[in-house]
Every structure is written in structure tokens, then in C-alpha cells.
mmCIF file of C-alpha atoms in Angstrom:
data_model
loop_
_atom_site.group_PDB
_atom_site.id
_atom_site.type_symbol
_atom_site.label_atom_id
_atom_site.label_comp_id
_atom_site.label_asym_id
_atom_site.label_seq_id
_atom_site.Cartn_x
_atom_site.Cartn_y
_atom_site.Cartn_z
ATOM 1 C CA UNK A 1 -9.192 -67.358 -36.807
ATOM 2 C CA UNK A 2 -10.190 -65.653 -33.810
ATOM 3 C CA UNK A 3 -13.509 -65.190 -34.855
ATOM 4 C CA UNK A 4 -14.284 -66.088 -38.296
ATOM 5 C CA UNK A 5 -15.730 -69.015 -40.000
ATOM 6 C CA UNK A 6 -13.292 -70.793 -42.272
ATOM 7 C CA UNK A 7 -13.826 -72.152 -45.696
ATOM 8 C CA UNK A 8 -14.019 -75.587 -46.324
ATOM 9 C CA UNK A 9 -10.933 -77.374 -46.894
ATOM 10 C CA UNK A 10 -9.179 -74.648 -44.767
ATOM 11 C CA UNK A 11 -7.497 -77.900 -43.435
ATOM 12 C CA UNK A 12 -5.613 -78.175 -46.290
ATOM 13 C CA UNK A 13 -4.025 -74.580 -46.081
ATOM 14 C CA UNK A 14 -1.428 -72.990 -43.771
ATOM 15 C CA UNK A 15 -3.308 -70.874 -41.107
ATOM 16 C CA UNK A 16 -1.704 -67.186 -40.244
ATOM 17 C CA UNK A 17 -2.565 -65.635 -37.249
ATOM 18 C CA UNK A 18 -2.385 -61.812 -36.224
ATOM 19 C CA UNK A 19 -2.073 -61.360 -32.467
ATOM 20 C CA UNK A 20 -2.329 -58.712 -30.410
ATOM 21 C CA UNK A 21 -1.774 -57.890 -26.490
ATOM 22 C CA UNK A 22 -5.024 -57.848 -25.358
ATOM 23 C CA UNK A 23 -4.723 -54.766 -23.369
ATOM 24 C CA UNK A 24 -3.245 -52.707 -26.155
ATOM 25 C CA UNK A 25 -6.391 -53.813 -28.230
ATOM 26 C CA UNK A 26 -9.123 -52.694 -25.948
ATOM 27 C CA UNK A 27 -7.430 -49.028 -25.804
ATOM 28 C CA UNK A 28 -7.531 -49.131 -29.464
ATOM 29 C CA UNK A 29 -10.855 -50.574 -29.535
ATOM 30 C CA UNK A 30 -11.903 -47.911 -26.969
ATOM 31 C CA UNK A 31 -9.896 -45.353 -28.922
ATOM 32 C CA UNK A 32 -12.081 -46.027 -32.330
ATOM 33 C CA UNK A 33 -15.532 -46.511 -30.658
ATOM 34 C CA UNK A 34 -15.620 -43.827 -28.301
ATOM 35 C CA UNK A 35 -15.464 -40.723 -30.621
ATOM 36 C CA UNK A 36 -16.249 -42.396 -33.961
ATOM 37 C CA UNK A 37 -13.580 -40.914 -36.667
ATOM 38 C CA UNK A 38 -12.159 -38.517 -33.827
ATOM 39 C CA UNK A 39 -10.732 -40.591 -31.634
ATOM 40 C CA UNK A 40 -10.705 -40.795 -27.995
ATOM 41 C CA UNK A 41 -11.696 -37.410 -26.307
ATOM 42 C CA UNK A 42 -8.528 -35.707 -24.132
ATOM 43 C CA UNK A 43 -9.512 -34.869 -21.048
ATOM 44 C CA UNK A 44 -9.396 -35.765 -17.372
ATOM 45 C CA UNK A 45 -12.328 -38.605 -17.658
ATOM 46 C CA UNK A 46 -11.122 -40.444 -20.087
ATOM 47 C CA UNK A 47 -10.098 -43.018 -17.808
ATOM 48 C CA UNK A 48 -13.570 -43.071 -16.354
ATOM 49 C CA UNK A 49 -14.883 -43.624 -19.925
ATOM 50 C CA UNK A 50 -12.652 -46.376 -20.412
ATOM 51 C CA UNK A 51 -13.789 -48.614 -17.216
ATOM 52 C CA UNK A 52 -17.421 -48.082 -18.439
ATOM 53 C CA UNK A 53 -16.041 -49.418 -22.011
ATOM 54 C CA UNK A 54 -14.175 -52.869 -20.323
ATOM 55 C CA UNK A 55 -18.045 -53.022 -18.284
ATOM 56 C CA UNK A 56 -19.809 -52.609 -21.173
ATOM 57 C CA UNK A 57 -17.843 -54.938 -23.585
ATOM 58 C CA UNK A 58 -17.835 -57.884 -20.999
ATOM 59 C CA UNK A 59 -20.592 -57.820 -19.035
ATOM 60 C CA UNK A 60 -23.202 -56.413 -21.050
ATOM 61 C CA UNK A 61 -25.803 -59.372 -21.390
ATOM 62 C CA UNK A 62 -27.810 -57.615 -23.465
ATOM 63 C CA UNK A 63 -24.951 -57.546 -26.412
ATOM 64 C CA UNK A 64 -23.904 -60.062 -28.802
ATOM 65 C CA UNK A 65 -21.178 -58.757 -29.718
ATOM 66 C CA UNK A 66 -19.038 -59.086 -25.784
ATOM 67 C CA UNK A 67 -15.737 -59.751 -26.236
ATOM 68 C CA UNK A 68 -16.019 -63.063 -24.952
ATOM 69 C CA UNK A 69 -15.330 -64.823 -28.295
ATOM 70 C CA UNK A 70 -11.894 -63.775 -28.863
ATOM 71 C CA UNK A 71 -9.837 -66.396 -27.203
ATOM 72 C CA UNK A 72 -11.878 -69.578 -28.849
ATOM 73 C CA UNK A 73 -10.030 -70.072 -32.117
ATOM 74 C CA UNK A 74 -11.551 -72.127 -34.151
ATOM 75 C CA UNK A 75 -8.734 -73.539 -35.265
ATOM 76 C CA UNK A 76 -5.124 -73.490 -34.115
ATOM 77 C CA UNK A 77 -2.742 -71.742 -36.123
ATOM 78 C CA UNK A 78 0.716 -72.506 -37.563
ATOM 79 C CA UNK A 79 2.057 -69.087 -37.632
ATOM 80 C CA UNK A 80 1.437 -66.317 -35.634
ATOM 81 C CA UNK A 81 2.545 -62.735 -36.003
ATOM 82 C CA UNK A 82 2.627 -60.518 -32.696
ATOM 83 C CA UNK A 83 0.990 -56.683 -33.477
ATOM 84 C CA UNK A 84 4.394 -55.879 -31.167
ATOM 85 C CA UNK A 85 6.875 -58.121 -32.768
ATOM 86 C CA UNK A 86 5.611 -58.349 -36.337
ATOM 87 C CA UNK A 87 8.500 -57.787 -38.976
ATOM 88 C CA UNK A 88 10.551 -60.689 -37.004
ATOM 89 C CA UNK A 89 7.274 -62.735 -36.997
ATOM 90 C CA UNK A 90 6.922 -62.159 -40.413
ATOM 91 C CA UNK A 91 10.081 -62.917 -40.643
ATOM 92 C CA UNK A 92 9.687 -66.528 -39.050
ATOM 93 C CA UNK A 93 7.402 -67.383 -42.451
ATOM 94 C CA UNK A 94 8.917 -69.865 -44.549
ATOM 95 C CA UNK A 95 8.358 -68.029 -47.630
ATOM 96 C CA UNK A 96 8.768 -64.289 -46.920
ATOM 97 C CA UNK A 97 12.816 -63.967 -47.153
ATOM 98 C CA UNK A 98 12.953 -64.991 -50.624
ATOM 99 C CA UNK A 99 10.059 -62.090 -51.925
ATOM 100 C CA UNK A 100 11.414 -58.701 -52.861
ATOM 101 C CA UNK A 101 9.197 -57.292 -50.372
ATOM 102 C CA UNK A 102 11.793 -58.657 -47.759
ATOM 103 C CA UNK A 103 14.941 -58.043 -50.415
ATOM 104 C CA UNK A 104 14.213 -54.675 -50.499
ATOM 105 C CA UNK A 105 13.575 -53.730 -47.163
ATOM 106 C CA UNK A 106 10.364 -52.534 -47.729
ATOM 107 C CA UNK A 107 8.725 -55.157 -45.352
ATOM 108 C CA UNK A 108 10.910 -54.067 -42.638
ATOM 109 C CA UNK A 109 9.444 -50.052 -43.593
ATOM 110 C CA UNK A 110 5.735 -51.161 -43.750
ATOM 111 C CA UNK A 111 6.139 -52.817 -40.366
ATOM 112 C CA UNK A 112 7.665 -50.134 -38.495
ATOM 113 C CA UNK A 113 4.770 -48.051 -39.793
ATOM 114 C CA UNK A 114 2.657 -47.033 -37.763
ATOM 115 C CA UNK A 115 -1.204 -47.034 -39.484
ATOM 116 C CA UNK A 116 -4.620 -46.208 -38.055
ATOM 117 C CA UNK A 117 -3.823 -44.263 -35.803
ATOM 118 C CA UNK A 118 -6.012 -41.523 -34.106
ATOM 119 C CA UNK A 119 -6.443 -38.288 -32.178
ATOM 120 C CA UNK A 120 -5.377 -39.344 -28.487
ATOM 121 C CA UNK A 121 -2.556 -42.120 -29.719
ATOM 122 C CA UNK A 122 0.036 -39.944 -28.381
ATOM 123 C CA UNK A 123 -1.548 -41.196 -24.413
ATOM 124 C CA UNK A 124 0.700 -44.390 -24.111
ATOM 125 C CA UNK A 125 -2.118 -47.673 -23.868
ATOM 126 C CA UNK A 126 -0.790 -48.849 -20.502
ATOM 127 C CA UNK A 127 -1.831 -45.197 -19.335
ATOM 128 C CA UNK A 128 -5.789 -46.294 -19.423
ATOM 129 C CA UNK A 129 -5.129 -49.222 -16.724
ATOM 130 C CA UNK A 130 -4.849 -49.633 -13.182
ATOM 131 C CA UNK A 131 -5.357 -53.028 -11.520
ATOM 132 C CA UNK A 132 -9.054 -52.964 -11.176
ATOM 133 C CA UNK A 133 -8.879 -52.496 -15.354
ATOM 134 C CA UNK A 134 -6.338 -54.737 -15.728
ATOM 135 C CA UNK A 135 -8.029 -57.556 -13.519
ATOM 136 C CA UNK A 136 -11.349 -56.755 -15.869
ATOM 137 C CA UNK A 137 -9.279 -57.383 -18.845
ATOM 138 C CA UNK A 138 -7.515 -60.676 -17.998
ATOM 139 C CA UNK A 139 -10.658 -62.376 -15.886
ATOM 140 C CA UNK A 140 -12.002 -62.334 -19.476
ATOM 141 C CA UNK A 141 -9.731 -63.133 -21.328
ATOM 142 C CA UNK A 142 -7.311 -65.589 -19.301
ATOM 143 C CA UNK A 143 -7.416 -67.937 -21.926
ATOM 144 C CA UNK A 144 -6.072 -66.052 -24.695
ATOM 145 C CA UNK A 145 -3.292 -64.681 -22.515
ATOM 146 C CA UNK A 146 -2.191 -68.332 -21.448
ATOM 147 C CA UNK A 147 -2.760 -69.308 -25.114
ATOM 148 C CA UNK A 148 -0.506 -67.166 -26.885
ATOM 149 C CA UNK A 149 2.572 -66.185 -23.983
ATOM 150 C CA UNK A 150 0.942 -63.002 -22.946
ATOM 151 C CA UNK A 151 2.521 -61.691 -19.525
ATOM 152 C CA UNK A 152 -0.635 -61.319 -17.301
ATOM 153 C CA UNK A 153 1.339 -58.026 -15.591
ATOM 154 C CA UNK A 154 2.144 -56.797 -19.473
ATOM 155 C CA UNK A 155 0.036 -53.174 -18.572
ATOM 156 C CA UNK A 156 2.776 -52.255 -16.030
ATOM 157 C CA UNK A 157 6.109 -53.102 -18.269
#
């Protein structure tokens, strides 16, 4: 929704929605472009590396692909599901309670499951920011963090 094109009819369909705190997703985009398939390099200027990354994504001119799309959905949706609240989100579907996926507790497991991660995860995402970063993160992205309830100060919690 964020950034694709949807089908025709899509009107006629339920739209679902996966969110994610904008801060925690540029360390994680950081985290998988920086080192392709290694992750993030350890070491003392990785928080160098990462300001370059927030300059580069947003104001690169020369790329098409800046970050700036992200908050212009093209549509709104009627569900969401938070990256940091999703098994109660999921939970919040109309149909999901009565599927054995739910029954069984499984949906609960495969939530709770952490996936994708990377060399470097271990470094807590709130780690990378300080309020220079932080202020480069929401000046771009105000609108998605009014949009969808995300705290503005949600790098220091």
C-alpha cells in the first residue's frame, strides 16, 4: 500500500497494512544494504556509516529510489498490523480467531519469531540515533509518523 500499485477493483477488497516504526526500518534497511548478506559491519564507525545512509536515502537527488514515497499510501487501509505489536494486530482481524493457525497457537509462535535477522542485530536499533539522526528521519517522514500514531521521540524509549 505504501508503495505499490493496486489491482483494479482493489476497492472491492479489504486492504491489510504492515507497519513499521520508521526508525527501526532504516537500521534494518541500513543493516541489509550496507554489507550485502553480512550484515552491518561491527565496529566503532558504524554510526558514521549510518548518517551517510539517512543522507544518502533522503537527499540524494540523483536517486529514484529516496525514501520519500513511503508515507503516500495510495490508498488507506482498513487494518493495520504494527512490525512491534503484530500477533495482537493480527489478532484485531475479523477472521483470524476462528483459523487453526490462531487455535493452535501457532500464530502467536510465528509472531514472536524473530526472522531475517543479521550479523550486527544483537546492537539494539535505537543505538544508531542521536538527535541529529533522529531529526533526519522524522523531517522526512513526518507524515507517516502523524499518519499511523508513531511517537516522534520513539528512538529514545
Amino acid at each position: 500500500n505504501h508503495f505499490h500499485r493496486l489491482f483494479d477493483g482493489h476497492q472491492n477488497y479489504k486492504l491489510i497494512t504492515l507497519l513499521r516504526n520508521p526508525y527501526s526500518r532504516l537500521v534494518s534497511q541500513f543493516r541489509v544494504t550496507s554489507c550485502p548478506f553480512k550484515g552491518d559491519v561491527v565496529d566503532d564507525e558504524r554510526y558514521d556509516r549510518f548518517e551517510h545512509f539517512l543522507q544518502n536515502v533522503f537527499y540524494n537527488d540523483e536517486k529514484e529510489d529516496n525514501m520519500t514515497w513511503w508515507y503516500k499510501p495510495t490508498r488507506d487501509a482498513d487494518y493495520t498490523i504494527r512490525q512491534e505489536s503484530n500477533f495482537q494486530d493480527f489478532c484485531n482481524l475479523p477472521f483470524v480467531k476462528s483459523t487453526e493457525l490462531y487455535k493452535s497457537g501457532e500464530l502467536e509462535k510465528l509472531c514472536m519469531t524473530p526472522i531475517h535477522t543479521m550479523k550486527g542485530d544483537d546492537v539494539p536499533w535505537r543505538e544508531f540515533y542521536n538527535q541529529d539522526r533522529a531529526d533526519i528521519v522524522y523531517f522526512n517522514t513526518a507524515n507517516y509518523f502523524e499518519k499511523y500514531g508513531y511517537d516522534k521521540n520513539s528512538w529514545k524509549i
